[in-house]
Structure formats: C-alpha cells, structure tokens
Amino acid sequence: MNKILSKKKLSADVYEMTVDAPLIARARKAGQFLIVQIDTNWGERIPLTIADADAEKGTVTIVFQAVGATTYKLALKDTGDHVENILGPLGNPTHIEKFGRVVCVGGGIGVAPLFPIVQAMKAAGNTVTVIIGARTRELVIFEDRMKNYADELIIVTDDGSYGRKALVTDPLKELCSGAARPDITVAIVPPIMMKFCEKTTAGFDVPIMVSLNTIMIDGTGMCGGCRVNVGGEIKFVCVDGPEFDGHKVDFDNMMIRMKAFKDREEQDHHKCRLAFKESV
Ligand code: FAD
Ligand code: FES
Ligand code: MG
C-alpha cells in the first residue's frame, strides 16, 4: 500500500499526486513508468509515467488525466488515502546524451511525462526547445516548470485562447526547416499527433523519439497487450520501450490495437462518471 501525500488539480480532469514510494524514488530515471492498481477489488492495472521524484523524501509524483473508470477512481482518492499497489520503475530510461539541439513536443497529458526528459536533456548540456500543445488555455499544464529548464518554450492551442493558434506540428515544421535544425526531437503526444509529428520530422530527415502509450496489463513483458510493430519487428512497449525510433513505428496498427476494449471501457467509464459527479 502506498500513501498519497498530496493531491492537486492542475486543470480540468488533470491531477497531480505525490505518493510515498521510497525504493522507486531512488531507482527511477527519466522516461520510466509505474503500473498502478488502485484497489484489489477487481481493480485494473494502469501504466502512469513518473513525472517527478524526490529520492531524499522517498516520493514519486504522477500526473494523470481522468479519462475512464480507473483514472476517475484514482481522482476520487485524496491526501492520506492509499493506493493498493505500485510497481516500478518499469521500462527503459530515456536515452539521454548531448545531442546538441533538442526539440521536445508535449501534447495534452503528454506534457507531464515529457518534463523529466526535458530536465535530463538540459542537464546533459543540450539546447532545449519545448513545444506544449493543448486544446484550450485551461488545459495547458507545466508551463512554469518547463520555463525553468527550456531555452525556448512555445505554446500552441487549437482554439488560439493561449499562445499561438496552431497544432504542435506547425512550430515543429518551422524549427525543422530553419537554420537551427534540431539534432533530435522527442514527442509525447496523442497517437494521431505522434504520427503527424513523425511525418513532419521525416520530411526534414530529423530523428524523432516517441513514447508509446499502448494498452498494458502486467508491464513486464508477459501478457502481450502492449505489442507494437517497429521496423517490421514485434516489440513490447513495456520492456523494449516505452520510447522508440518514431520513423520505424507502425502507428496505424498501434491505434487499431488501442481500440480493442473500447466497448467495455465505455460501459465502465459511464458507471464511474456518475459516481464521480455525485461525490465531487
Ligand atoms: P479507460 O476508459 O479504460 O480507457 C481510456 C483509454 O485509455 C483507452 O481507450 C486506451 O487508449 C487507454 N487505456 C485503457 N486501459 C489502459 C491500460 N491498461 N494501459 C494503457 N492504456 C490504457 N496517462 C496519464 O494520464 N498520465 C501518464 O503519465 C500516463 N503515462 C502512461 C505511460 C505509459 C507507458 C502508457 C502505456 C500509458 C500512460 N498513460 C498515462 C495512459 C493511461 O495509462 C490511460 O489513460 C489509463 O490506463 C486509462 O484508464 P481508464 O480505466 O481510466 O480509462
Ligand atoms: Fe504485458 Fe507489455 S504490458 S507484455
Ligand atoms: Mg480502464
């Protein structure tokens, strides 16, 4: 059991929680994730990235968006409550080195998992540009934290309510075609946007590293739920990833597989949303 030490609402449906997990806090590296099981009463296991950690205090921070049954249940928890099981750190750490110019692209909730990568890329001596994309102003998260590490921060919103009215691919294209062409890009955005970020960078022969958010169950390479096709080979995101060379990923296949349990998820989500509305 892991105690929730703090809970904060960052934007509509997005929460930050700091949880007591000393062993994980000491071992974790940028890019790694947890498998969280909220309760053992039929509670499913969900992957969430370690957005931050404090090795001295023994705490890890997760940032999650309430999108369905389990994330809504987690959002109902409060400071002082417990989460039944947390497994981690899982997955391979991000490959960090001094690349030169790095462009990090975060979309929606993907901005949170991007944060430790931005910190690590900066600490390795890179010049880091961060692009944050959101549907609207209220959904922009981590702006202040990113400012502390990014050499340049570009914010875009779909409706133009904050920053530029654009998609993340617009500034990405400008950066790739400009004189200061990135040496590498990193994208943690929704799958369809990942596909477009890949296409954008491919046009300029710029490498792109993507963090994949496939369905996961065990997180240790046994169930096959997170299977993806990368460069014609079968890979498991939990043990071979979660980051891959974006130019090799079969995004269409990945997106089809992510819809596999849609009907069941919608039923559970509906029940949970009703409970959530009654109690918040
Ligand atoms: P559901 O209604 O069950 O599902 C909503 C959608 O979430 C589904 O359509 C599917 O695309 C996805 N999903 C559902 N079940 C799973 C599952 N077991 N594993 C993976 N995806 C699933 N989200 C965050 O908000 N913050 C994070 O830091 C974060 N990090 C992630 C890191 C990794 C490596 C992966 C693979 C996913 C991450 N996600 C993160 C996504 C998060 O796991 C899903 O939003 C969550 O599982 C949804 O569960 P649900 O029951 O609330 O929603
Ligand atoms: Fe089961 Fe990756 S989550 S094999
Ligand atoms: Mg679910």
XYZ file of C-alpha atoms and ligand atoms in Angstrom:
338
model
C 0.000 0.000 0.000
C 1.327 3.448 -0.896
C 0.103 6.556 0.907
C -0.981 9.614 -1.098
C 0.899 12.560 0.399
C -0.594 15.347 -1.708
C -3.153 15.899 -4.444
C -3.560 18.928 -6.673
C -5.905 19.670 -9.579
C -3.841 21.086 -12.449
C -6.590 21.642 -14.995
C -9.955 20.212 -15.974
C -9.677 16.458 -15.239
C -5.889 16.558 -14.722
C -4.496 15.747 -11.278
C -1.067 15.624 -9.721
C -0.442 13.211 -6.860
C 2.653 12.676 -4.778
C 2.868 9.208 -3.322
C 5.128 7.583 -0.759
C 7.348 5.090 -2.637
C 10.966 5.339 -1.387
C 12.518 2.446 -3.329
C 11.046 3.636 -6.626
C 12.009 7.260 -5.915
C 15.666 6.259 -5.510
C 15.827 3.992 -8.552
C 13.797 5.824 -11.183
C 15.210 7.544 -14.267
C 13.638 9.887 -16.828
C 11.202 8.104 -19.133
C 10.233 5.284 -16.759
C 6.732 4.439 -15.635
C 4.690 2.673 -12.962
C 1.887 0.137 -13.036
C -0.709 1.339 -10.552
C -3.521 -0.757 -9.112
C -5.915 1.384 -7.141
C -7.725 -1.402 -5.334
C -7.655 -5.181 -5.388
C -11.427 -5.408 -5.685
C -11.347 -6.075 -9.467
C -9.139 -3.012 -9.840
C -7.354 -2.972 -13.188
C -3.685 -2.181 -13.553
C -2.827 1.022 -15.436
C 0.507 2.478 -16.529
C 1.368 6.028 -15.444
C 4.666 7.789 -16.054
C 6.809 9.019 -13.182
C 6.520 12.766 -13.739
C 8.912 13.630 -10.909
C 10.520 12.085 -7.832
C 12.356 13.106 -4.692
C 14.915 10.490 -3.694
C 15.542 12.082 -0.278
C 11.901 12.325 0.684
C 11.148 8.960 -0.911
C 8.267 10.258 -3.016
C 7.152 9.896 -6.626
C 4.813 12.216 -8.480
C 2.260 11.139 -11.052
C 0.172 13.406 -13.227
C -2.885 11.825 -14.774
C -5.963 12.749 -16.709
C -9.283 11.250 -15.609
C -10.367 9.691 -18.898
C -12.097 6.490 -17.824
C -13.068 4.179 -14.979
C -9.711 3.657 -13.280
C -8.363 7.183 -13.627
C -11.700 8.529 -12.330
C -11.395 6.187 -9.324
C -7.887 7.490 -8.709
C -9.122 11.077 -8.930
C -11.576 10.288 -6.143
C -8.705 9.442 -3.792
C -7.370 12.181 -1.555
C -4.365 13.088 0.566
C -3.999 10.449 3.292
C -5.696 7.701 1.257
C -3.762 4.728 -0.085
C -3.206 3.146 -3.483
C -3.181 -0.636 -3.246
C -0.143 -1.468 -5.409
C 2.515 0.447 -7.284
C 5.017 -1.466 -9.381
C 8.107 0.217 -10.811
C 10.199 1.788 -12.060
C 9.360 -0.001 -15.322
C 10.511 0.417 -18.898
C 13.822 1.644 -20.190
C 15.037 5.103 -19.229
C 15.156 7.702 -21.995
C 18.404 7.707 -23.971
C 19.963 10.976 -22.801
C 23.167 12.387 -24.253
C 24.488 15.674 -25.541
C 22.765 15.714 -28.936
C 23.040 19.493 -29.422
C 19.659 20.994 -30.266
C 16.710 19.037 -28.874
C 13.055 19.792 -29.532
C 10.637 18.228 -27.027
C 6.968 18.133 -28.031
C 4.242 17.518 -25.434
C 0.544 17.345 -26.143
C -2.253 17.279 -23.553
C -1.348 14.987 -20.665
C 1.874 14.035 -22.515
C 3.403 17.278 -21.214
C 3.780 15.719 -17.725
C 5.809 12.652 -18.788
C 7.874 14.958 -21.012
C 9.027 17.045 -18.043
C 11.708 14.665 -16.614
C 13.069 14.225 -20.146
C 13.360 17.993 -20.598
C 15.177 18.225 -17.244
C 17.576 15.400 -18.179
C 18.230 16.736 -21.712
C 19.059 20.144 -20.287
C 21.304 18.654 -17.590
C 23.213 16.805 -20.343
C 24.118 20.148 -21.939
C 21.583 20.324 -24.766
C 19.838 23.432 -26.047
C 16.212 22.515 -25.449
C 13.128 23.907 -27.160
C 9.811 22.755 -25.704
C 6.540 22.858 -27.627
C 3.412 22.464 -25.477
C 0.112 21.837 -27.238
C -3.384 21.831 -25.752
C -6.937 22.163 -26.982
C -7.561 25.322 -24.983
C -5.945 27.605 -22.368
C -7.388 25.752 -19.326
C -5.679 22.554 -20.441
C -2.136 23.966 -20.626
C -0.111 22.367 -17.830
C 3.502 22.568 -16.600
C 4.181 25.962 -18.225
C 6.138 27.356 -15.240
C 8.067 24.151 -14.626
C 9.089 23.896 -18.282
C 10.223 27.548 -18.288
C 12.826 26.683 -15.636
C 14.570 24.237 -17.970
C 13.701 25.107 -21.568
C 15.841 27.537 -23.566
C 12.729 28.290 -25.587
C 9.097 27.499 -24.793
C 6.412 27.586 -27.472
C 2.765 27.171 -26.509
C 0.057 26.403 -29.036
C -3.666 25.913 -28.533
C -6.217 24.544 -31.008
C -8.594 27.450 -30.367
C -5.965 30.205 -30.036
C -7.064 31.023 -26.464
C -3.396 30.962 -25.334
C -0.104 31.101 -27.192
C -0.301 30.562 -30.940
C -3.417 29.188 -32.622
C -1.736 26.186 -34.185
C -1.040 22.488 -33.919
C 2.275 21.339 -32.445
C 3.354 20.294 -35.918
C 3.350 23.943 -37.121
C 6.238 25.218 -34.919
C 7.870 21.798 -35.271
C 7.922 22.211 -39.044
C 9.330 25.741 -38.746
C 12.105 24.551 -36.431
C 12.984 21.612 -38.694
C 13.127 23.816 -41.789
C 15.037 26.665 -40.112
C 18.754 27.328 -39.796
C 18.853 25.820 -36.275
C 17.621 22.392 -37.362
C 17.120 20.057 -34.352
C 19.550 17.177 -33.889
C 16.733 15.137 -32.349
C 13.077 15.547 -31.448
C 11.131 13.818 -28.684
C 7.328 13.576 -28.843
C 4.866 12.561 -26.155
C 1.531 13.420 -27.688
C -1.697 11.534 -28.512
C -1.101 8.715 -31.045
C -2.554 10.511 -34.076
C -0.408 13.575 -33.331
C 2.602 11.294 -32.917
C 2.008 10.043 -36.430
C 1.910 13.618 -37.755
C 4.999 14.656 -35.768
C 6.761 11.662 -37.330
C 5.693 12.723 -40.841
C 6.772 16.329 -40.184
C 10.271 15.382 -38.995
C 10.702 12.705 -41.675
C 10.318 15.414 -44.332
C 13.481 17.075 -42.991
C 15.381 13.933 -42.090
C 15.262 14.826 -38.395
C 15.270 11.887 -35.918
C 12.244 11.526 -33.639
C 11.904 9.551 -30.452
C 8.321 8.756 -29.429
C 6.977 7.418 -26.140
C 4.186 4.938 -26.905
C 1.076 4.638 -24.748
C -0.304 1.238 -25.721
C -2.623 -0.841 -23.523
C -0.624 -2.506 -20.750
C -1.543 -5.097 -18.155
C 1.453 -6.669 -16.430
C 4.101 -4.187 -17.619
C 6.755 -6.890 -17.524
C 6.628 -8.463 -20.990
C 4.279 -11.382 -20.269
C 0.754 -10.543 -21.472
C 1.446 -9.216 -24.981
C -1.080 -6.385 -24.548
C 1.438 -3.700 -25.457
C 2.644 -5.358 -28.688
C 3.680 -2.966 -31.467
C 5.333 -3.264 -34.831
C 8.607 -1.325 -35.038
C 10.661 -1.556 -38.211
C 8.879 -4.783 -39.174
C 9.670 -6.435 -35.848
C 7.354 -7.232 -32.924
C 8.239 -5.223 -29.832
C 6.664 -4.971 -26.385
C 6.377 -1.375 -25.249
C 6.724 -2.234 -21.538
C 10.093 -3.970 -21.793
C 11.510 -2.822 -25.159
C 10.238 0.771 -24.767
C 8.327 2.863 -23.968
C 10.463 5.004 -26.317
C 11.176 4.028 -29.905
C 12.523 5.478 -33.114
C 9.335 7.144 -34.369
C 10.334 6.712 -38.015
C 10.015 2.928 -37.593
C 6.728 2.675 -35.656
C 3.562 1.342 -37.349
C 1.189 3.914 -35.813
C -1.900 2.719 -37.722
C -1.585 -0.787 -36.286
C -0.974 0.638 -32.818
C -4.098 2.812 -32.978
C -6.275 -0.141 -34.045
C -4.978 -2.236 -31.126
C -5.632 0.584 -28.644
C -9.351 0.439 -29.502
C -9.606 -3.294 -28.695
C -11.510 -2.842 -25.412
C -13.409 0.341 -26.300
C -16.948 -1.048 -25.655
C -16.090 -2.403 -22.229
C -14.172 0.761 -21.288
C -17.144 2.928 -22.217
C -19.535 0.879 -20.041
C -17.215 1.098 -17.004
C -16.489 4.761 -17.663
C -20.189 5.630 -17.731
C -20.783 3.980 -14.327
C -17.750 5.690 -12.825
C -18.545 9.121 -14.217
C -21.923 9.010 -12.473
C -20.266 8.099 -9.143
C -17.635 10.788 -9.691
C -20.176 13.545 -10.378
C -22.128 12.615 -7.237
C -19.082 12.807 -4.988
C -17.049 15.803 -6.261
P -10.429 3.605 -19.966
O -11.785 4.133 -20.261
O -10.312 2.175 -19.525
O -9.535 3.816 -21.250
C -9.392 5.056 -21.901
C -8.243 4.897 -22.902
O -7.023 4.736 -22.158
C -8.338 3.641 -23.761
O -9.067 3.870 -24.940
C -6.906 3.293 -24.014
O -6.422 4.068 -25.080
C -6.210 3.718 -22.727
N -6.102 2.608 -21.781
C -7.076 1.928 -21.174
N -6.599 0.950 -20.379
C -5.255 1.026 -20.495
C -4.185 0.279 -19.941
N -4.376 -0.749 -19.100
N -2.939 0.612 -20.320
C -2.712 1.645 -21.153
N -3.665 2.385 -21.708
C -4.932 2.080 -21.388
N -1.925 8.682 -18.674
C -1.847 9.770 -17.862
O -2.846 10.441 -17.615
N -0.636 10.150 -17.315
C 0.515 9.466 -17.531
O 1.572 9.818 -17.010
C 0.450 8.308 -18.386
N 1.553 7.580 -18.646
C 1.447 6.467 -19.415
C 2.614 5.723 -19.641
C 2.570 4.592 -20.425
C 3.834 3.791 -20.637
C 1.342 4.190 -21.012
C 1.301 2.963 -21.860
C 0.171 4.923 -20.793
C 0.214 6.059 -19.988
N -0.917 6.817 -19.717
C -0.819 7.938 -18.923
C -2.266 6.425 -20.215
C -3.081 5.767 -19.077
O -2.489 4.518 -18.737
C -4.543 5.564 -19.521
O -5.134 6.828 -19.679
C -5.323 4.782 -18.472
O -4.899 3.445 -18.462
C -6.814 4.879 -18.764
O -7.513 4.002 -17.916
P -9.032 4.240 -17.553
O -9.587 2.993 -16.957
O -9.168 5.464 -16.721
O -9.706 4.578 -18.933
Fe 2.107 -7.090 -20.882
Fe 3.792 -5.390 -22.049
S 2.170 -4.956 -20.707
S 3.656 -7.523 -22.348
Mg -9.972 1.167 -17.815
